[in-house]
Amino acid sequence: MSKIQFKTRAPWFILAIAIITGIGSGRSEAATPEAPAAASFRDLQVQVVGSGKPVLMIPGLNSAASVWTETCAALQPQVQCHIVQLPGFAGAKPVQKEQWLTSMREELLAYVDAKQLDKPVVMGHSLGGALALMLGSVAPQRFERLVIVDSLAFIGAVQNPAATEESVKPMLQGMRQQMLAATEEQTAAQVRRMAPGMTLSPQGAERLVAWGLASDRATTAQAMAELWGTDLRPALAKIQAPTLVLGSWAAYKPMGSTLESTRQIFATQFANLNGVDIRMSEAGYHFLMWDDANWLVGEVKRFVKL
């Protein structure tokens, strides 16, 4: 895959490029050995662990459900984890949806209702964080709290806060076409190149490579385009559940970023969310559940009152 070039002063935008260009090969493979056993619900796979406060845990782009395994274990025995595997990622069977993100939101809502989960907490990482915000905005009375892990309300506006869904469409169309046109060799090389920038853990980076290579390319390209092209900022005002946003910045330090400048990106993005609690990791990269696990678990326990 040829390198996508954009000029920006925002390090989060640079890492976002890394995240979404680490796309899958389109091969149909079994889930990685790390992936937890799970039960099917519509197009989702969900593993239930524990018997305490219900917590719906949603992974990000190309991630396996097992990205949350260690976090779930650290929260025991106070919570009942409902760990979601999204279709098309990390070897999970892909599904064709005209509006993928909206369809996943509706399936997650249907799962919560079918299992009669009483005011669950929703934890989402990256793309999963966007889904958590979507859930909180369309069903404001349904969820007790939201925990958003290194995700923004409109990635397309990081470079230009005045950007709109319409203005970013040409860029996204080009990126999507470029992803789909790449050879498997180009894609695999890009996945391996980008993984170390998303986690401090060499083992974690290897997991990301395996998940990326096992992800469905069409699903990743569609989910990426919808994620970048969906402006959730206006919908934030509808969210009533107390919301914790956990951000990372350490990966951007070599690019000139500071803790405060990165915090300001988050503050700007979540300005419409009344009472939002923004906390920044001082050590972790994008996969905070691996890189700054004790800090993340501590923040969750404080916020959820475990």
PDB file of C-alpha atoms in Angstrom:
ATOM      1  CA  MET A   1       0.000   0.000   0.000  1.00  0.00           C
ATOM      2  CA  SER A   2       1.412   3.384  -0.901  1.00  0.00           C
ATOM      3  CA  LYS A   3       1.695   5.801   1.950  1.00  0.00           C
ATOM      4  CA  ILE A   4      -1.211   8.193   2.404  1.00  0.00           C
ATOM      5  CA  GLN A   5       0.071  11.728   2.784  1.00  0.00           C
ATOM      6  CA  PHE A   6      -1.734  14.423   4.782  1.00  0.00           C
ATOM      7  CA  LYS A   7      -0.381  17.521   6.452  1.00  0.00           C
ATOM      8  CA  THR A   8      -1.402  17.962  10.063  1.00  0.00           C
ATOM      9  CA  ARG A   9      -0.229  19.355  13.352  1.00  0.00           C
ATOM     10  CA  ALA A  10      -2.313  16.905  15.357  1.00  0.00           C
ATOM     11  CA  PRO A  11      -0.436  13.754  16.451  1.00  0.00           C
ATOM     12  CA  TRP A  12      -3.733  11.978  17.174  1.00  0.00           C
ATOM     13  CA  PHE A  13      -4.543  12.331  13.479  1.00  0.00           C
ATOM     14  CA  ILE A  14      -1.243  10.671  12.600  1.00  0.00           C
ATOM     15  CA  LEU A  15      -1.943   7.708  14.866  1.00  0.00           C
ATOM     16  CA  ALA A  16      -5.471   7.496  13.498  1.00  0.00           C
ATOM     17  CA  ILE A  17      -3.939   7.086  10.048  1.00  0.00           C
ATOM     18  CA  ALA A  18      -1.831   4.255  11.469  1.00  0.00           C
ATOM     19  CA  ILE A  19      -4.826   2.586  13.048  1.00  0.00           C
ATOM     20  CA  ILE A  20      -7.070   2.609  10.031  1.00  0.00           C
ATOM     21  CA  THR A  21      -4.377   1.785   7.449  1.00  0.00           C
ATOM     22  CA  GLY A  22      -3.409  -1.342   9.377  1.00  0.00           C
ATOM     23  CA  ILE A  23      -6.139  -3.144   7.464  1.00  0.00           C
ATOM     24  CA  GLY A  24      -6.752  -6.838   7.045  1.00  0.00           C
ATOM     25  CA  SER A  25      -5.821  -9.101   4.198  1.00  0.00           C
ATOM     26  CA  GLY A  26      -9.382 -10.145   3.486  1.00  0.00           C
ATOM     27  CA  ARG A  27      -8.573 -13.800   4.161  1.00  0.00           C
ATOM     28  CA  SER A  28     -11.175 -15.895   5.906  1.00  0.00           C
ATOM     29  CA  GLU A  29      -9.429 -17.353   8.932  1.00  0.00           C
ATOM     30  CA  ALA A  30     -10.405 -18.768  12.265  1.00  0.00           C
ATOM     31  CA  ALA A  31     -10.217 -16.502  15.264  1.00  0.00           C
ATOM     32  CA  THR A  32      -6.848 -16.331  16.985  1.00  0.00           C
ATOM     33  CA  PRO A  33      -6.181 -18.772  19.833  1.00  0.00           C
ATOM     34  CA  GLU A  34      -6.425 -15.849  22.261  1.00  0.00           C
ATOM     35  CA  ALA A  35     -10.055 -15.149  21.343  1.00  0.00           C
ATOM     36  CA  PRO A  36     -12.417 -16.206  24.145  1.00  0.00           C
ATOM     37  CA  ALA A  37     -15.148 -18.766  23.655  1.00  0.00           C
ATOM     38  CA  ALA A  38     -18.386 -16.914  23.045  1.00  0.00           C
ATOM     39  CA  ALA A  39     -22.054 -17.377  22.247  1.00  0.00           C
ATOM     40  CA  SER A  40     -23.616 -16.049  19.057  1.00  0.00           C
ATOM     41  CA  PHE A  41     -26.125 -13.229  19.098  1.00  0.00           C
ATOM     42  CA  ARG A  42     -27.157 -12.182  15.613  1.00  0.00           C
ATOM     43  CA  ASP A  43     -23.878 -11.084  13.967  1.00  0.00           C
ATOM     44  CA  LEU A  44     -22.055 -10.688  17.272  1.00  0.00           C
ATOM     45  CA  GLN A  45     -20.127 -13.111  19.435  1.00  0.00           C
ATOM     46  CA  VAL A  46     -20.316 -12.359  23.166  1.00  0.00           C
ATOM     47  CA  GLN A  47     -18.453 -13.981  26.046  1.00  0.00           C
ATOM     48  CA  VAL A  48     -19.944 -13.522  29.522  1.00  0.00           C
ATOM     49  CA  VAL A  49     -17.577 -13.573  32.509  1.00  0.00           C
ATOM     50  CA  GLY A  50     -18.543 -13.056  36.155  1.00  0.00           C
ATOM     51  CA  SER A  51     -21.796 -12.251  37.909  1.00  0.00           C
ATOM     52  CA  GLY A  52     -21.598  -8.679  39.215  1.00  0.00           C
ATOM     53  CA  LYS A  53     -22.465  -5.291  37.671  1.00  0.00           C
ATOM     54  CA  PRO A  54     -23.014  -5.758  33.905  1.00  0.00           C
ATOM     55  CA  VAL A  55     -20.321  -4.161  31.735  1.00  0.00           C
ATOM     56  CA  LEU A  56     -20.579  -4.288  27.940  1.00  0.00           C
ATOM     57  CA  MET A  57     -17.009  -4.277  26.545  1.00  0.00           C
ATOM     58  CA  ILE A  58     -16.554  -3.332  22.865  1.00  0.00           C
ATOM     59  CA  PRO A  59     -13.188  -3.646  21.077  1.00  0.00           C
ATOM     60  CA  GLY A  60     -11.859  -1.390  18.356  1.00  0.00           C
ATOM     61  CA  LEU A  61     -11.095  -1.685  14.662  1.00  0.00           C
ATOM     62  CA  ASN A  62      -9.588  -5.074  13.725  1.00  0.00           C
ATOM     63  CA  SER A  63      -9.390  -6.091  17.375  1.00  0.00           C
ATOM     64  CA  ALA A  64     -10.365  -9.413  18.889  1.00  0.00           C
ATOM     65  CA  ALA A  65     -12.671  -9.527  21.888  1.00  0.00           C
ATOM     66  CA  SER A  66      -9.724 -10.793  23.907  1.00  0.00           C
ATOM     67  CA  VAL A  67      -8.283  -7.279  23.948  1.00  0.00           C
ATOM     68  CA  TRP A  68     -10.488  -6.894  27.059  1.00  0.00           C
ATOM     69  CA  THR A  69      -9.599 -10.226  28.723  1.00  0.00           C
ATOM     70  CA  GLU A  70      -7.047  -8.851  31.167  1.00  0.00           C
ATOM     71  CA  THR A  71      -9.192  -5.825  32.024  1.00  0.00           C
ATOM     72  CA  CYS A  72     -12.186  -8.031  32.732  1.00  0.00           C
ATOM     73  CA  ALA A  73     -10.097 -10.266  34.988  1.00  0.00           C
ATOM     74  CA  ALA A  74      -8.788  -7.256  36.918  1.00  0.00           C
ATOM     75  CA  LEU A  75     -12.344  -6.060  37.577  1.00  0.00           C
ATOM     76  CA  GLN A  76     -13.500  -9.354  39.064  1.00  0.00           C
ATOM     77  CA  PRO A  77     -15.505 -10.225  41.107  1.00  0.00           C
ATOM     78  CA  GLN A  78     -17.429  -6.947  41.065  1.00  0.00           C
ATOM     79  CA  VAL A  79     -18.532  -7.010  37.410  1.00  0.00           C
ATOM     80  CA  GLN A  80     -20.111  -9.279  34.848  1.00  0.00           C
ATOM     81  CA  CYS A  81     -18.253  -8.699  31.586  1.00  0.00           C
ATOM     82  CA  HIS A  82     -20.112  -9.026  28.295  1.00  0.00           C
ATOM     83  CA  ILE A  83     -17.137  -9.054  25.923  1.00  0.00           C
ATOM     84  CA  VAL A  84     -18.154  -8.434  22.314  1.00  0.00           C
ATOM     85  CA  GLN A  85     -16.526  -9.685  19.136  1.00  0.00           C
ATOM     86  CA  LEU A  86     -17.545  -7.513  16.184  1.00  0.00           C
ATOM     87  CA  PRO A  87     -17.996  -9.245  12.809  1.00  0.00           C
ATOM     88  CA  GLY A  88     -15.219  -9.105  10.235  1.00  0.00           C
ATOM     89  CA  PHE A  89     -12.420  -8.352  12.690  1.00  0.00           C
ATOM     90  CA  ALA A  90      -9.637 -10.693  13.864  1.00  0.00           C
ATOM     91  CA  GLY A  91     -10.991 -13.675  11.969  1.00  0.00           C
ATOM     92  CA  ALA A  92     -14.667 -13.267  12.882  1.00  0.00           C
ATOM     93  CA  LYS A  93     -17.077 -13.927  10.013  1.00  0.00           C
ATOM     94  CA  PRO A  94     -17.834 -10.696   8.129  1.00  0.00           C
ATOM     95  CA  VAL A  95     -21.345  -9.454   7.356  1.00  0.00           C
ATOM     96  CA  GLN A  96     -22.511  -7.067   4.674  1.00  0.00           C
ATOM     97  CA  LYS A  97     -24.303  -4.008   5.976  1.00  0.00           C
ATOM     98  CA  GLU A  98     -25.152  -0.814   4.133  1.00  0.00           C
ATOM     99  CA  GLN A  99     -24.467   1.160   7.317  1.00  0.00           C
ATOM    100  CA  TRP A 100     -22.082  -0.936   9.364  1.00  0.00           C
ATOM    101  CA  LEU A 101     -21.693   1.245  12.453  1.00  0.00           C
ATOM    102  CA  THR A 102     -25.415   1.888  12.763  1.00  0.00           C
ATOM    103  CA  SER A 103     -26.120  -1.823  12.342  1.00  0.00           C
ATOM    104  CA  MET A 104     -23.630  -2.695  15.086  1.00  0.00           C
ATOM    105  CA  ARG A 105     -25.214  -0.106  17.368  1.00  0.00           C
ATOM    106  CA  GLU A 106     -28.622  -1.663  16.835  1.00  0.00           C
ATOM    107  CA  GLU A 107     -27.322  -5.190  17.416  1.00  0.00           C
ATOM    108  CA  LEU A 108     -25.674  -4.114  20.654  1.00  0.00           C
ATOM    109  CA  LEU A 109     -28.897  -2.473  21.822  1.00  0.00           C
ATOM    110  CA  ALA A 110     -30.815  -5.616  20.909  1.00  0.00           C
ATOM    111  CA  TYR A 111     -28.326  -7.709  22.894  1.00  0.00           C
ATOM    112  CA  VAL A 112     -28.708  -5.524  25.986  1.00  0.00           C
ATOM    113  CA  ASP A 113     -32.487  -5.833  25.746  1.00  0.00           C
ATOM    114  CA  ALA A 114     -32.510  -9.573  25.004  1.00  0.00           C
ATOM    115  CA  LYS A 115     -30.264 -10.311  27.980  1.00  0.00           C
ATOM    116  CA  GLN A 116     -32.269  -7.889  30.142  1.00  0.00           C
ATOM    117  CA  LEU A 117     -29.135  -6.127  31.338  1.00  0.00           C
ATOM    118  CA  ASP A 118     -30.110  -3.571  33.957  1.00  0.00           C
ATOM    119  CA  LYS A 119     -28.399  -0.228  33.311  1.00  0.00           C
ATOM    120  CA  PRO A 120     -25.085  -1.703  32.154  1.00  0.00           C
ATOM    121  CA  VAL A 121     -21.835   0.206  31.947  1.00  0.00           C
ATOM    122  CA  VAL A 122     -20.453   0.422  28.396  1.00  0.00           C
ATOM    123  CA  MET A 123     -16.690   0.362  27.808  1.00  0.00           C
ATOM    124  CA  GLY A 124     -15.439   0.932  24.282  1.00  0.00           C
ATOM    125  CA  HIS A 125     -11.944   1.225  22.838  1.00  0.00           C
ATOM    126  CA  SER A 126     -11.278   3.282  19.696  1.00  0.00           C
ATOM    127  CA  LEU A 127     -14.057   2.335  17.238  1.00  0.00           C
ATOM    128  CA  GLY A 128     -15.733   0.614  20.191  1.00  0.00           C
ATOM    129  CA  GLY A 129     -15.676   3.965  21.970  1.00  0.00           C
ATOM    130  CA  ALA A 130     -17.578   5.529  19.076  1.00  0.00           C
ATOM    131  CA  LEU A 131     -20.160   2.759  19.342  1.00  0.00           C
ATOM    132  CA  ALA A 132     -20.446   3.420  23.085  1.00  0.00           C
ATOM    133  CA  LEU A 133     -21.144   7.096  22.379  1.00  0.00           C
ATOM    134  CA  MET A 134     -23.748   6.113  19.787  1.00  0.00           C
ATOM    135  CA  LEU A 135     -25.453   3.827  22.294  1.00  0.00           C
ATOM    136  CA  GLY A 136     -25.473   6.506  24.956  1.00  0.00           C
ATOM    137  CA  SER A 137     -26.948   9.106  22.608  1.00  0.00           C
ATOM    138  CA  VAL A 138     -29.786   7.007  21.142  1.00  0.00           C
ATOM    139  CA  ALA A 139     -30.758   5.329  24.434  1.00  0.00           C
ATOM    140  CA  PRO A 140     -29.816   7.911  27.089  1.00  0.00           C
ATOM    141  CA  GLN A 141     -31.794   6.216  29.879  1.00  0.00           C
ATOM    142  CA  ARG A 142     -30.530   2.720  29.126  1.00  0.00           C
ATOM    143  CA  PHE A 143     -26.946   2.870  30.403  1.00  0.00           C
ATOM    144  CA  GLU A 144     -25.502   3.682  33.802  1.00  0.00           C
ATOM    145  CA  ARG A 145     -22.113   4.982  32.676  1.00  0.00           C
ATOM    146  CA  LEU A 146     -19.884   5.147  29.605  1.00  0.00           C
ATOM    147  CA  VAL A 147     -16.127   4.559  29.562  1.00  0.00           C
ATOM    148  CA  ILE A 148     -14.464   5.728  26.332  1.00  0.00           C
ATOM    149  CA  VAL A 149     -10.892   4.508  25.817  1.00  0.00           C
ATOM    150  CA  ASP A 150      -8.793   6.584  23.409  1.00  0.00           C
ATOM    151  CA  SER A 151     -11.591   7.491  21.035  1.00  0.00           C
ATOM    152  CA  LEU A 152     -12.846  10.785  19.636  1.00  0.00           C
ATOM    153  CA  ALA A 153     -16.239  12.123  18.610  1.00  0.00           C
ATOM    154  CA  PHE A 154     -15.201  13.040  15.041  1.00  0.00           C
ATOM    155  CA  ILE A 155     -11.788  11.889  13.865  1.00  0.00           C
ATOM    156  CA  GLY A 156     -12.329  13.695  10.577  1.00  0.00           C
ATOM    157  CA  ALA A 157     -12.199  17.033  12.419  1.00  0.00           C
ATOM    158  CA  VAL A 158      -8.926  16.532  14.292  1.00  0.00           C
ATOM    159  CA  GLN A 159      -6.949  18.155  11.515  1.00  0.00           C
ATOM    160  CA  ASN A 160      -9.577  20.859  10.975  1.00  0.00           C
ATOM    161  CA  PRO A 161     -12.164  21.475  13.728  1.00  0.00           C
ATOM    162  CA  ALA A 162     -14.401  23.144  11.122  1.00  0.00           C
ATOM    163  CA  ALA A 163     -14.596  19.954   9.044  1.00  0.00           C
ATOM    164  CA  THR A 164     -17.997  18.436   8.332  1.00  0.00           C
ATOM    165  CA  GLU A 165     -19.175  14.990   7.306  1.00  0.00           C
ATOM    166  CA  GLU A 166     -19.599  16.322   3.770  1.00  0.00           C
ATOM    167  CA  SER A 167     -16.173  17.941   3.561  1.00  0.00           C
ATOM    168  CA  VAL A 168     -14.279  14.782   4.549  1.00  0.00           C
ATOM    169  CA  LYS A 169     -16.085  12.505   2.066  1.00  0.00           C
ATOM    170  CA  PRO A 170     -13.576  12.921  -0.813  1.00  0.00           C
ATOM    171  CA  MET A 171     -10.645  12.082   1.459  1.00  0.00           C
ATOM    172  CA  LEU A 172     -12.420   9.022   2.831  1.00  0.00           C
ATOM    173  CA  GLN A 173     -13.426   7.769  -0.589  1.00  0.00           C
ATOM    174  CA  GLY A 174      -9.808   7.957  -1.702  1.00  0.00           C
ATOM    175  CA  MET A 175      -8.551   6.201   1.403  1.00  0.00           C
ATOM    176  CA  ARG A 176     -11.118   3.449   1.077  1.00  0.00           C
ATOM    177  CA  GLN A 177     -10.279   2.848  -2.581  1.00  0.00           C
ATOM    178  CA  GLN A 178      -6.581   2.786  -1.786  1.00  0.00           C
ATOM    179  CA  MET A 179      -7.087   0.211   0.954  1.00  0.00           C
ATOM    180  CA  LEU A 180      -9.164  -2.064  -1.226  1.00  0.00           C
ATOM    181  CA  ALA A 181      -6.701  -1.818  -4.123  1.00  0.00           C
ATOM    182  CA  ALA A 182      -3.627  -2.770  -2.087  1.00  0.00           C
ATOM    183  CA  THR A 183      -2.056  -6.186  -2.590  1.00  0.00           C
ATOM    184  CA  GLU A 184      -1.914  -8.636   0.295  1.00  0.00           C
ATOM    185  CA  GLU A 185       1.844  -8.135   0.486  1.00  0.00           C
ATOM    186  CA  GLN A 186       1.489  -4.344   0.721  1.00  0.00           C
ATOM    187  CA  THR A 187      -1.214  -4.660   3.340  1.00  0.00           C
ATOM    188  CA  ALA A 188       0.757  -7.146   5.452  1.00  0.00           C
ATOM    189  CA  ALA A 189       3.811  -4.874   5.360  1.00  0.00           C
ATOM    190  CA  GLN A 190       1.687  -1.903   6.466  1.00  0.00           C
ATOM    191  CA  VAL A 191       0.164  -3.871   9.336  1.00  0.00           C
ATOM    192  CA  ARG A 192       3.596  -4.903  10.607  1.00  0.00           C
ATOM    193  CA  ARG A 193       4.977  -1.394  10.242  1.00  0.00           C
ATOM    194  CA  MET A 194       2.161   0.294  12.149  1.00  0.00           C
ATOM    195  CA  ALA A 195       1.615  -2.133  15.045  1.00  0.00           C
ATOM    196  CA  PRO A 196       4.597  -1.020  17.204  1.00  0.00           C
ATOM    197  CA  GLY A 197       3.259   2.549  17.219  1.00  0.00           C
ATOM    198  CA  MET A 198       0.034   1.472  18.857  1.00  0.00           C
ATOM    199  CA  THR A 199       1.385  -0.354  21.907  1.00  0.00           C
ATOM    200  CA  LEU A 200       4.531  -0.465  24.031  1.00  0.00           C
ATOM    201  CA  SER A 201       4.174  -4.228  24.352  1.00  0.00           C
ATOM    202  CA  PRO A 202       6.065  -6.355  21.792  1.00  0.00           C
ATOM    203  CA  GLN A 203       3.648  -9.191  22.535  1.00  0.00           C
ATOM    204  CA  GLY A 204       0.750  -6.807  22.056  1.00  0.00           C
ATOM    205  CA  ALA A 205       2.152  -5.674  18.721  1.00  0.00           C
ATOM    206  CA  GLU A 206       2.311  -9.280  17.576  1.00  0.00           C
ATOM    207  CA  ARG A 207      -1.317  -9.727  18.563  1.00  0.00           C
ATOM    208  CA  LEU A 208      -2.253  -6.647  16.536  1.00  0.00           C
ATOM    209  CA  VAL A 209      -0.442  -8.009  13.495  1.00  0.00           C
ATOM    210  CA  ALA A 210      -2.218 -11.363  13.783  1.00  0.00           C
ATOM    211  CA  TRP A 211      -5.612  -9.676  14.217  1.00  0.00           C
ATOM    212  CA  GLY A 212      -4.997  -7.275  11.349  1.00  0.00           C
ATOM    213  CA  LEU A 213      -3.975 -10.046   8.960  1.00  0.00           C
ATOM    214  CA  ALA A 214      -7.046 -12.072   9.925  1.00  0.00           C
ATOM    215  CA  SER A 215      -9.489  -9.177   9.506  1.00  0.00           C
ATOM    216  CA  ASP A 216     -11.753  -8.779   6.498  1.00  0.00           C
ATOM    217  CA  ARG A 217     -10.479  -5.984   4.301  1.00  0.00           C
ATOM    218  CA  ALA A 218     -13.873  -4.834   3.047  1.00  0.00           C
ATOM    219  CA  THR A 219     -15.252  -4.663   6.589  1.00  0.00           C
ATOM    220  CA  THR A 220     -12.267  -2.688   7.829  1.00  0.00           C
ATOM    221  CA  ALA A 221     -12.388  -0.229   4.940  1.00  0.00           C
ATOM    222  CA  GLN A 222     -16.128   0.340   5.380  1.00  0.00           C
ATOM    223  CA  ALA A 223     -15.941   0.647   9.165  1.00  0.00           C
ATOM    224  CA  MET A 224     -13.017   3.065   8.854  1.00  0.00           C
ATOM    225  CA  ALA A 225     -14.824   5.273   6.360  1.00  0.00           C
ATOM    226  CA  GLU A 226     -17.956   5.383   8.498  1.00  0.00           C
ATOM    227  CA  LEU A 227     -15.972   6.055  11.670  1.00  0.00           C
ATOM    228  CA  TRP A 228     -14.028   8.937  10.137  1.00  0.00           C
ATOM    229  CA  GLY A 229     -17.089  10.276   8.363  1.00  0.00           C
ATOM    230  CA  THR A 230     -19.512  10.260  11.300  1.00  0.00           C
ATOM    231  CA  ASP A 231     -19.658  13.421  13.386  1.00  0.00           C
ATOM    232  CA  LEU A 232     -20.901  12.439  16.840  1.00  0.00           C
ATOM    233  CA  ARG A 233     -20.264  15.873  18.366  1.00  0.00           C
ATOM    234  CA  PRO A 234     -23.876  17.109  18.056  1.00  0.00           C
ATOM    235  CA  ALA A 235     -25.191  13.821  19.490  1.00  0.00           C
ATOM    236  CA  LEU A 236     -23.050  14.173  22.626  1.00  0.00           C
ATOM    237  CA  ALA A 237     -25.570  16.601  24.087  1.00  0.00           C
ATOM    238  CA  LYS A 238     -28.130  13.770  24.173  1.00  0.00           C
ATOM    239  CA  ILE A 239     -25.979  11.562  26.402  1.00  0.00           C
ATOM    240  CA  GLN A 240     -27.178  11.509  30.002  1.00  0.00           C
ATOM    241  CA  ALA A 241     -24.957   8.753  31.383  1.00  0.00           C
ATOM    242  CA  PRO A 242     -21.860  10.025  33.222  1.00  0.00           C
ATOM    243  CA  THR A 243     -18.954   9.537  30.848  1.00  0.00           C
ATOM    244  CA  LEU A 244     -15.258   8.888  31.462  1.00  0.00           C
ATOM    245  CA  VAL A 245     -12.847   9.482  28.569  1.00  0.00           C
ATOM    246  CA  LEU A 246      -9.377   7.952  28.905  1.00  0.00           C
ATOM    247  CA  GLY A 247      -6.852   9.338  26.446  1.00  0.00           C
ATOM    248  CA  SER A 248      -3.293   8.530  25.445  1.00  0.00           C
ATOM    249  CA  TRP A 249      -0.512  10.856  24.337  1.00  0.00           C
ATOM    250  CA  ALA A 250       2.884   9.222  24.944  1.00  0.00           C
ATOM    251  CA  ALA A 251       3.112   7.845  21.392  1.00  0.00           C
ATOM    252  CA  TYR A 252       2.937  11.385  20.026  1.00  0.00           C
ATOM    253  CA  LYS A 253       5.718  12.867  22.177  1.00  0.00           C
ATOM    254  CA  PRO A 254       8.380  12.351  19.461  1.00  0.00           C
ATOM    255  CA  MET A 255       6.105  14.355  17.136  1.00  0.00           C
ATOM    256  CA  GLY A 256       6.162  17.361  19.459  1.00  0.00           C
ATOM    257  CA  SER A 257       2.977  16.661  21.352  1.00  0.00           C
ATOM    258  CA  THR A 258       2.584  17.453  25.032  1.00  0.00           C
ATOM    259  CA  LEU A 259       0.169  16.111  27.585  1.00  0.00           C
ATOM    260  CA  GLU A 260      -1.730  19.405  27.606  1.00  0.00           C
ATOM    261  CA  SER A 261      -1.900  19.801  23.826  1.00  0.00           C
ATOM    262  CA  THR A 262      -3.300  16.293  23.457  1.00  0.00           C
ATOM    263  CA  ARG A 263      -5.722  16.831  26.326  1.00  0.00           C
ATOM    264  CA  GLN A 264      -6.965  19.922  24.476  1.00  0.00           C
ATOM    265  CA  ILE A 265      -7.799  17.804  21.428  1.00  0.00           C
ATOM    266  CA  PHE A 266      -9.979  15.620  23.625  1.00  0.00           C
ATOM    267  CA  ALA A 267     -11.523  18.618  25.394  1.00  0.00           C
ATOM    268  CA  THR A 268     -12.429  20.209  22.056  1.00  0.00           C
ATOM    269  CA  GLN A 269     -13.894  16.994  20.687  1.00  0.00           C
ATOM    270  CA  PHE A 270     -16.032  16.366  23.784  1.00  0.00           C
ATOM    271  CA  ALA A 271     -17.062  19.968  24.445  1.00  0.00           C
ATOM    272  CA  ASN A 272     -20.756  19.108  23.895  1.00  0.00           C
ATOM    273  CA  LEU A 273     -20.768  16.318  26.484  1.00  0.00           C
ATOM    274  CA  ASN A 274     -21.956  17.785  29.742  1.00  0.00           C
ATOM    275  CA  GLY A 275     -19.856  16.781  32.760  1.00  0.00           C
ATOM    276  CA  VAL A 276     -17.433  14.594  30.806  1.00  0.00           C
ATOM    277  CA  ASP A 277     -14.477  13.382  32.893  1.00  0.00           C
ATOM    278  CA  ILE A 278     -11.316  13.391  30.740  1.00  0.00           C
ATOM    279  CA  ARG A 279      -8.220  11.660  32.116  1.00  0.00           C
ATOM    280  CA  MET A 280      -4.931  11.252  30.267  1.00  0.00           C
ATOM    281  CA  SER A 281      -2.475   8.387  30.624  1.00  0.00           C
ATOM    282  CA  GLU A 282       1.083   9.602  30.935  1.00  0.00           C
ATOM    283  CA  ALA A 283       2.654   6.331  29.830  1.00  0.00           C
ATOM    284  CA  GLY A 284       0.450   4.309  27.493  1.00  0.00           C
ATOM    285  CA  TYR A 285       0.030   4.230  23.749  1.00  0.00           C
ATOM    286  CA  HIS A 286      -3.307   3.610  22.015  1.00  0.00           C
ATOM    287  CA  PHE A 287      -3.890   0.198  23.621  1.00  0.00           C
ATOM    288  CA  LEU A 288      -4.090   1.521  27.167  1.00  0.00           C
ATOM    289  CA  MET A 289      -5.497  -1.736  28.499  1.00  0.00           C
ATOM    290  CA  TRP A 290      -2.052  -3.245  27.869  1.00  0.00           C
ATOM    291  CA  ASP A 291       0.332  -0.303  28.203  1.00  0.00           C
ATOM    292  CA  ASP A 292      -1.088   1.357  31.319  1.00  0.00           C
ATOM    293  CA  ALA A 293      -3.289  -1.413  32.663  1.00  0.00           C
ATOM    294  CA  ASN A 294      -3.131  -0.564  36.369  1.00  0.00           C
ATOM    295  CA  TRP A 295      -3.963   3.078  35.672  1.00  0.00           C
ATOM    296  CA  LEU A 296      -6.877   2.159  33.394  1.00  0.00           C
ATOM    297  CA  VAL A 297      -8.341  -0.341  35.852  1.00  0.00           C
ATOM    298  CA  GLY A 298      -7.930   2.134  38.694  1.00  0.00           C
ATOM    299  CA  GLU A 299      -9.725   4.864  36.750  1.00  0.00           C
ATOM    300  CA  VAL A 300     -12.563   2.490  35.848  1.00  0.00           C
ATOM    301  CA  LYS A 301     -12.974   1.324  39.447  1.00  0.00           C
ATOM    302  CA  ARG A 302     -13.018   4.927  40.661  1.00  0.00           C
ATOM    303  CA  PHE A 303     -15.521   6.059  38.068  1.00  0.00           C
ATOM    304  CA  VAL A 304     -17.835   3.057  38.230  1.00  0.00           C
ATOM    305  CA  LYS A 305     -17.541   3.015  42.034  1.00  0.00           C
ATOM    306  CA  LEU A 306     -16.398  -0.610  42.353  1.00  0.00           C
TER     307      LEU A 306
END
